[in-house]
Amino acid sequence: MDKIKIFDTTLRDGEQSPGCSMTINEKIRVAKQLEMLNVDIIEAGFAIVSEGDFNSVKEISKAVKNPTVASLARATVKDIDTAFEAVKYAKNPRIHTFIATSDIHMMYKLKMSKQEVLQRAIDAVKYAKSYVNDVEFSAEDASRSDWDFLVEVYTAAINAGATTINVPDTVGFITPDEMYDMISYIKNNVPNIHKADISVHCHNDLGLAVANSLAAVKAGARQIECTINGIGERAGNAAMEEIVLGMKTRKDKYGGYTDIITEEIINSSRLVSEITNFNVQPNKAIVGSNAFLHESGIHQHGVINNSLTYEIIDPKSIGIVKSNIVLGKHSGHHAINKKLTELGITVSKNDIRPIFTNFKTYMDNNKEITDKELVELALQTIKQSKIQSI
Ligand code: KIV
Ligand code: ZN
């Protein structure tokens, strides 16, 4: 089995989700949690974008020890200079430079010919290489680019010193079988491919980002770019927790492993959700609050006898510790808060009181409350207090 590197871009592409920007201190908290998760690379930001982004990349470079810290940079001298100024404090710095290679992007966005794009890619990689050894090159919109042009650009980028070549599905357009074929084509036709890792970066516009990433692993990709909870531009990026658990649960299919400490997954998901204010949908794979709840009597019966009947993942393996707290009408708000946290619901100080009041009313009329009922009661209460405060 081959090691698959996890490149986390929660703090760069994830932060590009509309309404998702984070302060520098929040980004440092997330970066430290990513280090606990043992990701291989943290893309800490896009240093040229703003002073705030520059400082975040710089401070994260100082704050984490083990992961490589990358900054994104367009294929220009100024972007690369700024990226280096920010990542130079990292123990393992990476510059990630990119230029678009699809006809539509070259014609309408860059207004550059293929030859000009090729030359710019070579110059950018060489320039980044003069600063750091670890250089990643991305062909933006690779999935809508001509495959032979991609082969030409990646070959030249590797000759110029790129140590990772990234294949982004920028607009979430590709399908898993096409991704498999494209990565195989690159692997078989780029003559110097043995000198670089193949990476993929998938967006979720058609809901296929994780499936496409796993298809790429099967074809030989050795780095996956992803985000916690799948946050990112538009419909988001591939969700890290789904990729990691997909590979772990179906190692018979994908033949790769990651070094992610899966027990840190739920903490990472909750932290990102709390900081960004982006709730995780209850039925979201792996980290949704319903992901390990069983409602139907038949399922409950099966799980009580043997959890493997309806659970393919042990909740403990992603850090969900189900306590033996039994909530009743005598329970206090601490117990309720703890139980909700275990169920994936982060409750603000303002919300816990009304939830507690509604819980008491409920328990006056019912003997017990299931996890699902408690989650519904809490979400309903939070919704009502939001409406009242408008
Ligand atoms: O989606 C994309 O193409 C990107 C690149 C800059 C890697 O985020
Ligand atoms: Zn992206």
CSV table of C-alpha atoms and ligand atoms in Angstrom, one decimal:
chain,number,residue,atom,x,y,z
A,1,MET,CA,0.0,0.0,0.0
A,2,ASP,CA,1.2,3.5,-0.8
A,3,LYS,CA,1.1,6.5,1.5
A,4,ILE,CA,-1.3,9.2,0.3
A,5,LYS,CA,-0.4,12.7,1.4
A,6,ILE,CA,-3.2,14.8,2.8
A,7,PHE,CA,-2.9,18.4,1.7
A,8,ASP,CA,-5.4,20.4,3.7
A,9,THR,CA,-6.7,23.6,2.1
A,10,THR,CA,-9.4,24.6,4.6
A,11,LEU,CA,-7.5,27.8,5.4
A,12,ARG,CA,-7.1,28.8,1.7
A,13,ASP,CA,-9.8,27.3,-0.6
A,14,GLY,CA,-12.1,26.6,2.4
A,15,GLU,CA,-11.8,30.2,3.5
A,16,GLN,CA,-12.9,31.2,-0.1
A,17,SER,CA,-16.4,30.0,0.7
A,18,PRO,CA,-18.7,33.0,0.7
A,19,GLY,CA,-19.2,34.1,4.3
A,20,CYS,CA,-16.5,31.9,5.7
A,21,SER,CA,-13.6,34.2,6.4
A,22,MET,CA,-11.6,33.6,9.6
A,23,THR,CA,-9.5,35.9,11.8
A,24,ILE,CA,-5.8,35.3,12.1
A,25,ASN,CA,-6.2,33.8,15.6
A,26,GLU,CA,-9.0,31.5,14.4
A,27,LYS,CA,-6.8,30.3,11.6
A,28,ILE,CA,-3.9,29.5,14.0
A,29,ARG,CA,-6.4,27.5,16.1
A,30,VAL,CA,-7.4,25.5,13.0
A,31,ALA,CA,-3.8,25.1,11.9
A,32,LYS,CA,-2.9,23.6,15.3
A,33,GLN,CA,-5.8,21.3,15.1
A,34,LEU,CA,-4.7,20.2,11.6
A,35,GLU,CA,-1.3,19.4,13.1
A,36,MET,CA,-3.0,17.2,15.7
A,37,LEU,CA,-4.8,15.5,12.9
A,38,ASN,CA,-1.3,14.9,11.4
A,39,VAL,CA,-2.0,16.3,7.9
A,40,ASP,CA,1.0,16.4,5.6
A,41,ILE,CA,0.6,19.8,4.2
A,42,ILE,CA,-1.3,22.9,5.4
A,43,GLU,CA,-2.1,25.4,2.7
A,44,ALA,CA,-2.3,28.3,5.0
A,45,GLY,CA,-3.5,31.0,2.6
A,46,PHE,CA,-2.8,33.0,-0.5
A,47,ALA,CA,-0.2,35.4,0.8
A,48,ILE,CA,-0.6,38.1,-1.9
A,49,VAL,CA,-4.3,38.5,-1.4
A,50,SER,CA,-4.2,40.8,1.6
A,51,GLU,CA,-2.1,41.8,4.6
A,52,GLY,CA,-4.3,39.6,6.7
A,53,ASP,CA,-3.7,36.6,4.5
A,54,PHE,CA,0.0,37.3,4.4
A,55,ASN,CA,0.2,37.5,8.2
A,56,SER,CA,-1.9,34.4,8.7
A,57,VAL,CA,0.5,32.4,6.5
A,58,LYS,CA,3.5,33.8,8.3
A,59,GLU,CA,2.1,33.1,11.8
A,60,ILE,CA,1.0,29.6,10.9
A,61,SER,CA,4.5,29.0,9.5
A,62,LYS,CA,5.8,29.8,12.9
A,63,ALA,CA,3.1,28.1,14.9
A,64,VAL,CA,3.2,24.5,13.5
A,65,LYS,CA,6.2,22.2,13.5
A,66,ASN,CA,5.5,19.0,11.6
A,67,PRO,CA,3.3,19.7,8.6
A,68,THR,CA,4.7,21.5,5.5
A,69,VAL,CA,3.2,25.0,5.2
A,70,ALA,CA,2.3,26.2,1.7
A,71,SER,CA,1.2,29.5,0.3
A,72,LEU,CA,-0.6,29.8,-3.0
A,73,ALA,CA,0.9,32.1,-5.7
A,74,ARG,CA,-0.1,32.9,-9.2
A,75,ALA,CA,2.7,32.4,-11.7
A,76,THR,CA,4.1,35.9,-11.2
A,77,VAL,CA,7.3,37.2,-9.6
A,78,LYS,CA,5.4,39.3,-7.1
A,79,ASP,CA,3.1,36.5,-6.0
A,80,ILE,CA,6.0,34.1,-5.6
A,81,ASP,CA,8.1,36.7,-3.7
A,82,THR,CA,5.2,37.4,-1.3
A,83,ALA,CA,4.5,33.7,-0.8
A,84,PHE,CA,8.1,33.0,0.1
A,85,GLU,CA,8.3,36.0,2.5
A,86,ALA,CA,5.3,34.4,4.4
A,87,VAL,CA,6.3,30.7,4.3
A,88,LYS,CA,10.1,31.2,4.9
A,89,TYR,CA,9.5,30.8,8.7
A,90,ALA,CA,8.2,27.3,8.3
A,91,LYS,CA,10.3,24.3,9.1
A,92,ASN,CA,9.1,22.8,5.8
A,93,PRO,CA,8.0,25.6,3.4
A,94,ARG,CA,6.2,25.0,0.1
A,95,ILE,CA,5.3,27.4,-2.7
A,96,HIS,CA,2.3,26.4,-4.7
A,97,THR,CA,2.2,28.2,-8.0
A,98,PHE,CA,-0.5,27.9,-10.7
A,99,ILE,CA,-1.7,29.0,-14.1
A,100,ALA,CA,-4.8,28.0,-16.1
A,101,THR,CA,-4.4,25.6,-19.0
A,102,SER,CA,-7.9,25.2,-20.4
A,103,ASP,CA,-8.7,26.9,-23.7
A,104,ILE,CA,-11.6,28.8,-22.1
A,105,HIS,CA,-9.4,30.2,-19.3
A,106,MET,CA,-6.5,30.9,-21.6
A,107,MET,CA,-8.7,32.7,-24.1
A,108,TYR,CA,-11.1,34.7,-21.9
A,109,LYS,CA,-9.3,35.1,-18.6
A,110,LEU,CA,-5.6,35.1,-19.2
A,111,LYS,CA,-5.7,36.2,-22.9
A,112,MET,CA,-2.6,34.2,-23.4
A,113,SER,CA,-1.5,31.6,-26.0
A,114,LYS,CA,-0.6,28.0,-25.1
A,115,GLN,CA,3.1,28.9,-25.7
A,116,GLU,CA,2.9,31.9,-23.4
A,117,VAL,CA,1.2,29.8,-20.7
A,118,LEU,CA,3.8,27.1,-21.0
A,119,GLN,CA,6.7,29.6,-20.7
A,120,ARG,CA,5.0,31.3,-17.7
A,121,ALA,CA,4.6,27.9,-15.9
A,122,ILE,CA,8.3,27.1,-16.5
A,123,ASP,CA,9.5,30.6,-15.3
A,124,ALA,CA,7.3,30.5,-12.2
A,125,VAL,CA,8.4,27.0,-11.1
A,126,LYS,CA,12.1,28.0,-11.7
A,127,TYR,CA,11.7,31.2,-9.8
A,128,ALA,CA,9.9,29.4,-6.9
A,129,LYS,CA,12.6,26.8,-6.9
A,130,SER,CA,15.2,29.5,-6.3
A,131,TYR,CA,13.6,30.0,-2.9
A,132,VAL,CA,12.5,26.6,-1.8
A,133,ASN,CA,13.0,23.0,-2.7
A,134,ASP,CA,9.4,22.0,-2.4
A,135,VAL,CA,7.4,23.5,-5.3
A,136,GLU,CA,3.9,22.5,-6.3
A,137,PHE,CA,2.6,23.4,-9.8
A,138,SER,CA,-1.1,23.4,-10.6
A,139,ALA,CA,-2.6,23.5,-14.0
A,140,GLU,CA,-5.9,25.3,-13.1
A,141,ASP,CA,-9.0,23.9,-14.8
A,142,ALA,CA,-6.9,20.8,-15.8
A,143,SER,CA,-10.1,18.7,-16.1
A,144,ARG,CA,-11.2,20.9,-19.1
A,145,SER,CA,-7.8,21.2,-20.6
A,146,ASP,CA,-6.4,19.3,-23.6
A,147,TRP,CA,-4.7,16.2,-22.2
A,148,ASP,CA,-1.6,16.5,-24.6
A,149,PHE,CA,-1.1,20.1,-23.6
A,150,LEU,CA,-1.3,19.1,-19.9
A,151,VAL,CA,1.4,16.4,-20.6
A,152,GLU,CA,3.6,19.1,-22.1
A,153,VAL,CA,3.1,21.6,-19.3
A,154,TYR,CA,3.6,19.0,-16.5
A,155,THR,CA,6.7,17.6,-18.2
A,156,ALA,CA,8.1,21.2,-18.4
A,157,ALA,CA,7.1,22.0,-14.8
A,158,ILE,CA,8.9,18.9,-13.5
A,159,ASN,CA,12.0,19.7,-15.6
A,160,ALA,CA,11.9,23.2,-14.1
A,161,GLY,CA,11.9,21.7,-10.5
A,162,ALA,CA,8.3,21.0,-9.5
A,163,THR,CA,8.1,18.2,-6.9
A,164,THR,CA,4.3,17.9,-7.0
A,165,ILE,CA,2.1,18.4,-10.0
A,166,ASN,CA,-1.5,19.1,-9.2
A,167,VAL,CA,-4.5,18.3,-11.3
A,168,PRO,CA,-7.4,20.5,-10.3
A,169,ASP,CA,-11.0,19.9,-11.2
A,170,THR,CA,-11.5,23.6,-10.7
A,171,VAL,CA,-15.2,23.6,-11.7
A,172,GLY,CA,-16.2,20.2,-10.4
A,173,PHE,CA,-16.9,18.9,-13.9
A,174,ILE,CA,-15.1,15.6,-14.2
A,175,THR,CA,-16.6,12.1,-13.4
A,176,PRO,CA,-14.8,9.3,-11.5
A,177,ASP,CA,-14.1,7.2,-14.6
A,178,GLU,CA,-12.8,10.2,-16.5
A,179,MET,CA,-10.6,11.1,-13.6
A,180,TYR,CA,-9.2,7.6,-13.5
A,181,ASP,CA,-8.4,7.8,-17.2
A,182,MET,CA,-6.9,11.3,-17.0
A,183,ILE,CA,-4.5,10.4,-14.1
A,184,SER,CA,-3.5,7.2,-15.9
A,185,TYR,CA,-2.8,9.2,-19.1
A,186,ILE,CA,-0.6,11.7,-17.2
A,187,LYS,CA,1.2,8.9,-15.4
A,188,ASN,CA,1.8,7.0,-18.6
A,189,ASN,CA,2.7,10.0,-20.8
A,190,VAL,CA,4.7,12.5,-18.7
A,191,PRO,CA,8.2,11.0,-19.1
A,192,ASN,CA,9.7,12.4,-15.9
A,193,ILE,CA,6.6,11.8,-13.7
A,194,HIS,CA,8.7,9.6,-11.4
A,195,LYS,CA,10.4,12.8,-10.1
A,196,ALA,CA,7.1,14.3,-8.8
A,197,ASP,CA,4.0,13.4,-6.8
A,198,ILE,CA,0.7,13.5,-8.7
A,199,SER,CA,-1.9,15.4,-6.7
A,200,VAL,CA,-5.6,16.1,-7.3
A,201,HIS,CA,-7.8,18.9,-6.2
A,202,CYS,CA,-11.5,18.3,-6.7
A,203,HIS,CA,-14.5,20.7,-6.3
A,204,ASN,CA,-17.9,19.4,-5.5
A,205,ASP,CA,-20.3,21.1,-8.0
A,206,LEU,CA,-21.8,17.7,-9.1
A,207,GLY,CA,-21.3,16.1,-5.7
A,208,LEU,CA,-18.5,14.0,-7.0
A,209,ALA,CA,-15.4,15.6,-5.4
A,210,VAL,CA,-14.7,12.7,-3.0
A,211,ALA,CA,-15.5,10.0,-5.6
A,212,ASN,CA,-13.2,11.7,-8.1
A,213,SER,CA,-10.4,12.0,-5.5
A,214,LEU,CA,-10.6,8.3,-4.7
A,215,ALA,CA,-10.7,7.4,-8.4
A,216,ALA,CA,-7.5,9.4,-8.7
A,217,VAL,CA,-5.8,7.5,-5.9
A,218,LYS,CA,-6.7,4.3,-7.6
A,219,ALA,CA,-5.0,5.6,-10.8
A,220,GLY,CA,-1.8,6.6,-9.0
A,221,ALA,CA,-2.3,10.0,-7.4
A,222,ARG,CA,-0.3,10.3,-4.2
A,223,GLN,CA,-1.6,13.6,-2.8
A,224,ILE,CA,-5.2,14.6,-2.2
A,225,GLU,CA,-6.2,18.2,-1.7
A,226,CYS,CA,-9.2,18.6,0.6
A,227,THR,CA,-10.9,20.5,3.3
A,228,ILE,CA,-12.5,19.8,6.7
A,229,ASN,CA,-16.3,19.4,6.3
A,230,GLY,CA,-15.8,19.9,2.5
A,231,ILE,CA,-16.0,23.7,2.8
A,232,GLY,CA,-14.7,25.7,-0.2
A,233,GLU,CA,-15.6,27.8,-3.2
A,234,ARG,CA,-19.2,27.3,-4.4
A,235,ALA,CA,-20.3,23.7,-3.6
A,236,GLY,CA,-17.0,23.2,-1.8
A,237,ASN,CA,-14.0,21.0,-2.0
A,238,ALA,CA,-13.5,17.2,-1.4
A,239,ALA,CA,-14.2,16.5,2.3
A,240,MET,CA,-11.1,15.3,4.1
A,241,GLU,CA,-13.0,13.1,6.6
A,242,GLU,CA,-14.8,11.3,3.7
A,243,ILE,CA,-11.6,10.7,1.8
A,244,VAL,CA,-9.7,9.4,4.8
A,245,LEU,CA,-12.4,7.1,6.0
A,246,GLY,CA,-13.2,6.0,2.4
A,247,MET,CA,-9.6,4.8,2.0
A,248,LYS,CA,-9.5,3.3,5.5
A,249,THR,CA,-12.8,1.5,5.3
A,250,ARG,CA,-12.3,0.3,1.7
A,251,LYS,CA,-8.5,-0.4,1.6
A,252,ASP,CA,-9.3,-3.4,-0.5
A,253,LYS,CA,-10.4,-1.0,-3.3
A,254,TYR,CA,-8.0,2.0,-3.1
A,255,GLY,CA,-4.7,0.4,-1.9
A,256,GLY,CA,-3.5,3.6,-0.2
A,257,TYR,CA,-3.2,4.8,3.4
A,258,THR,CA,-2.9,8.1,5.1
A,259,ASP,CA,-1.2,9.1,8.3
A,260,ILE,CA,-4.3,11.0,9.6
A,261,ILE,CA,-5.0,10.4,13.3
A,262,THR,CA,-8.7,9.7,12.6
A,263,GLU,CA,-9.6,10.1,16.3
A,264,GLU,CA,-9.1,13.9,15.8
A,265,ILE,CA,-11.6,14.1,13.0
A,266,ILE,CA,-14.7,15.0,15.0
A,267,ASN,CA,-12.8,17.6,16.9
A,268,SER,CA,-11.5,19.1,13.7
A,269,SER,CA,-15.0,19.1,12.1
A,270,ARG,CA,-16.5,20.8,15.2
A,271,LEU,CA,-13.8,23.4,15.4
A,272,VAL,CA,-14.2,24.4,11.8
A,273,SER,CA,-17.9,24.5,12.1
A,274,GLU,CA,-17.8,26.6,15.2
A,275,ILE,CA,-15.3,29.1,13.8
A,276,THR,CA,-16.9,29.5,10.4
A,277,ASN,CA,-20.5,29.3,11.7
A,278,PHE,CA,-21.1,26.8,8.9
A,279,ASN,CA,-23.3,24.1,10.4
A,280,VAL,CA,-22.6,20.6,9.3
A,281,GLN,CA,-25.8,19.1,7.7
A,282,PRO,CA,-27.1,16.3,10.0
A,283,ASN,CA,-26.9,13.6,7.4
A,284,LYS,CA,-23.4,14.5,6.3
A,285,ALA,CA,-21.2,11.4,5.9
A,286,ILE,CA,-18.8,10.8,8.8
A,287,VAL,CA,-19.3,14.0,10.8
A,288,GLY,CA,-23.0,14.7,10.6
A,289,SER,CA,-24.9,14.5,13.9
A,290,ASN,CA,-27.1,11.7,12.4
A,291,ALA,CA,-24.2,9.7,11.0
A,292,PHE,CA,-24.2,7.2,13.9
A,293,LEU,CA,-27.8,7.5,15.1
A,294,HIS,CA,-30.3,4.8,14.5
A,295,GLU,CA,-34.0,5.5,14.4
A,296,SER,CA,-35.7,2.4,13.1
A,297,GLY,CA,-36.5,-0.3,15.6
A,298,ILE,CA,-35.0,-3.0,13.2
A,299,HIS,CA,-31.7,-1.1,13.0
A,300,GLN,CA,-31.6,-0.4,16.7
A,301,HIS,CA,-32.2,-4.1,17.4
A,302,GLY,CA,-29.3,-5.0,15.1
A,303,VAL,CA,-26.9,-2.5,16.5
A,304,ILE,CA,-27.6,-3.5,20.1
A,305,ASN,CA,-26.8,-7.1,19.2
A,306,ASN,CA,-23.7,-6.2,17.0
A,307,SER,CA,-23.0,-2.7,15.8
A,308,LEU,CA,-21.5,-4.0,12.6
A,309,THR,CA,-25.0,-4.9,11.4
A,310,TYR,CA,-25.6,-1.2,10.5
A,311,GLU,CA,-22.3,0.6,11.3
A,312,ILE,CA,-19.4,0.3,8.9
A,313,ILE,CA,-17.3,2.7,10.9
A,314,ASP,CA,-16.6,2.6,14.6
A,315,PRO,CA,-17.6,6.1,15.9
A,316,LYS,CA,-14.7,5.9,18.4
A,317,SER,CA,-12.3,5.7,15.5
A,318,ILE,CA,-13.2,9.3,14.5
A,319,GLY,CA,-13.2,10.5,18.1
A,320,ILE,CA,-16.9,10.2,19.0
A,321,VAL,CA,-17.0,9.1,22.6
A,322,LYS,CA,-20.6,8.1,23.4
A,323,SER,CA,-20.9,8.6,27.2
A,324,ASN,CA,-23.3,6.7,29.4
A,325,ILE,CA,-25.1,9.9,30.4
A,326,VAL,CA,-28.8,9.1,30.5
A,327,LEU,CA,-30.8,12.3,30.3
A,328,GLY,CA,-33.8,12.6,32.4
A,329,LYS,CA,-35.9,15.4,34.0
A,330,HIS,CA,-33.3,15.7,36.8
A,331,SER,CA,-30.4,16.4,34.4
A,332,GLY,CA,-28.7,19.8,34.5
A,333,HIS,CA,-27.7,22.0,31.7
A,334,HIS,CA,-24.1,20.8,31.8
A,335,ALA,CA,-25.2,17.3,31.1
A,336,ILE,CA,-27.3,18.5,28.2
A,337,ASN,CA,-24.5,20.6,26.8
A,338,LYS,CA,-22.1,17.7,27.0
A,339,LYS,CA,-24.5,15.3,25.3
A,340,LEU,CA,-25.2,17.8,22.5
A,341,THR,CA,-21.4,18.2,22.0
A,342,GLU,CA,-21.0,14.5,21.7
A,343,LEU,CA,-23.8,14.5,19.1
A,344,GLY,CA,-22.0,17.1,17.1
A,345,ILE,CA,-24.0,20.2,18.1
A,346,THR,CA,-22.1,23.2,19.4
A,347,VAL,CA,-24.3,25.3,21.5
A,348,SER,CA,-23.5,29.0,22.3
A,349,LYS,CA,-23.8,30.3,25.9
A,350,ASN,CA,-27.0,32.2,24.9
A,351,ASP,CA,-28.7,29.1,23.5
A,352,ILE,CA,-28.1,26.7,26.3
A,353,ARG,CA,-30.7,28.3,28.7
A,354,PRO,CA,-33.7,28.2,26.3
A,355,ILE,CA,-32.7,24.6,25.2
A,356,PHE,CA,-32.6,23.7,28.9
A,357,THR,CA,-36.1,25.2,29.5
A,358,ASN,CA,-37.5,23.4,26.4
A,359,PHE,CA,-35.8,20.2,27.5
A,360,LYS,CA,-37.5,20.4,31.0
A,361,THR,CA,-40.9,21.0,29.4
A,362,TYR,CA,-40.4,18.0,27.2
A,363,MET,CA,-39.3,15.7,30.1
A,364,ASP,CA,-42.4,16.8,32.1
A,365,ASN,CA,-44.4,15.1,29.3
A,366,ASN,CA,-42.2,12.2,28.3
A,367,LYS,CA,-40.3,9.5,30.1
A,368,GLU,CA,-37.2,9.7,28.0
A,369,ILE,CA,-35.6,11.5,25.1
A,370,THR,CA,-33.7,9.9,22.3
A,371,ASP,CA,-30.5,11.4,20.8
A,372,LYS,CA,-32.4,12.3,17.7
A,373,GLU,CA,-35.2,14.0,19.7
A,374,LEU,CA,-32.6,16.0,21.7
A,375,VAL,CA,-30.9,17.1,18.5
A,376,GLU,CA,-34.2,18.2,17.0
A,377,LEU,CA,-35.2,20.0,20.2
A,378,ALA,CA,-31.9,21.9,20.3
A,379,LEU,CA,-31.9,22.8,16.6
A,380,GLN,CA,-35.5,24.0,16.8
A,381,THR,CA,-34.7,26.1,19.9
A,382,ILE,CA,-31.7,27.7,18.2
A,383,LYS,CA,-33.8,28.4,15.1
A,384,GLN,CA,-36.5,30.1,17.3
A,385,SER,CA,-34.0,32.2,19.2
A,386,LYS,CA,-32.5,33.4,15.9
A,387,ILE,CA,-35.9,34.4,14.6
A,388,GLN,CA,-36.8,36.2,17.8
A,389,SER,CA,-33.5,38.2,17.7
A,390,ILE,CA,-34.1,39.4,14.1
B,1,KIV,O1,-9.7,25.0,-7.8
B,1,KIV,C1,-8.5,25.3,-8.2
B,1,KIV,O2,-8.2,25.2,-9.4
B,1,KIV,C2,-7.6,25.8,-7.2
B,1,KIV,C3,-6.2,25.9,-7.7
B,1,KIV,C4,-5.6,27.2,-7.4
B,1,KIV,C5,-5.4,24.8,-7.1
B,1,KIV,O3,-8.0,26.1,-6.1
B,2,ZN,ZN,-9.9,25.1,-5.7
